[in-house]
Amino acid sequence: MTPDLSGPVEIVARRLLGHRLVTEFEDRTVVVIDEVEAYGGVDDPASHAYRGPTTRNASMFGAAGTLYVYRSYGIHWCANVATGLAGKGQAVLIRGGRVVEGKQTVVRRRGRTDHLADGPGKLTQALGITGDHDGTSVFRGPVRLAPGPAPDPAAIRTTPRIGITREVDRPWRFVVVSGQ
DNA sequence: GTCGCGATAGTCT
DNA sequence: GACTATCGCGACA
């Protein structure tokens, strides 16, 4: 079973909620995705792909399922999954999730026992994702995307994207408000 | 719980 | 030379 990454990027983003992101480096670590954002191509001023392909964003223009990892604020890594047709530059930013396997390993990587993966930089650290994994396939590579139970649609909130300065009103952030 | 702020370095103008 | 698709901490409440 492979994830379905076809269709408009904002639809794919919402669909990825409940999917799992898996790495198996020192230990198997698994996160259930509960926060994502959609980024478009040359028609989305907030997207890294807006000005066309560059060395950094090349993976965004890859085939659906290509992992795009970039450094944020010079410090953190952020992970995206390219969607749609190659050349479009569309991708879904994986912003957050909850750890369901390998928690002990994640705690060691994060250096703390709370807030393990509730942010894009924290999530990559939790799973051990770095720029080395940029351009790999989430179907066959070291960082895997696997389908999981879809969340209750009533628990999904749609909001504007976080931390951007352009196109700030486009409602392309999707969050699962689980439990609380 | 919220708010403000500094760190930090690659990428692009 | 400016600008980030962020985080953790400390100060308050």
Short mmCIF file of C-alpha atoms in Angstrom, two decimals, chain A residues 26-27 103-112 125:
data_model
loop_
_atom_site.label_atom_id
_atom_site.label_comp_id
_atom_site.label_asym_id
_atom_site.label_seq_id
_atom_site.Cartn_x
_atom_site.Cartn_y
_atom_site.Cartn_z
CA GLU A 26 19.59 3.44 15.04
CA ASP A 27 16.05 2.32 15.88
CA LYS A 103 9.91 7.10 21.76
CA GLN A 104 13.03 6.31 23.76
CA THR A 105 15.21 7.03 20.73
CA VAL A 106 13.31 10.23 20.01
CA VAL A 107 13.74 11.41 23.59
CA ARG A 108 17.49 10.90 23.24
CA ARG A 109 17.63 12.77 19.91
CA ARG A 110 15.54 15.64 21.23
CA GLY A 111 17.18 15.84 24.65
CA ARG A 112 13.79 16.18 26.35
CA GLN A 125 15.11 16.05 14.73
#
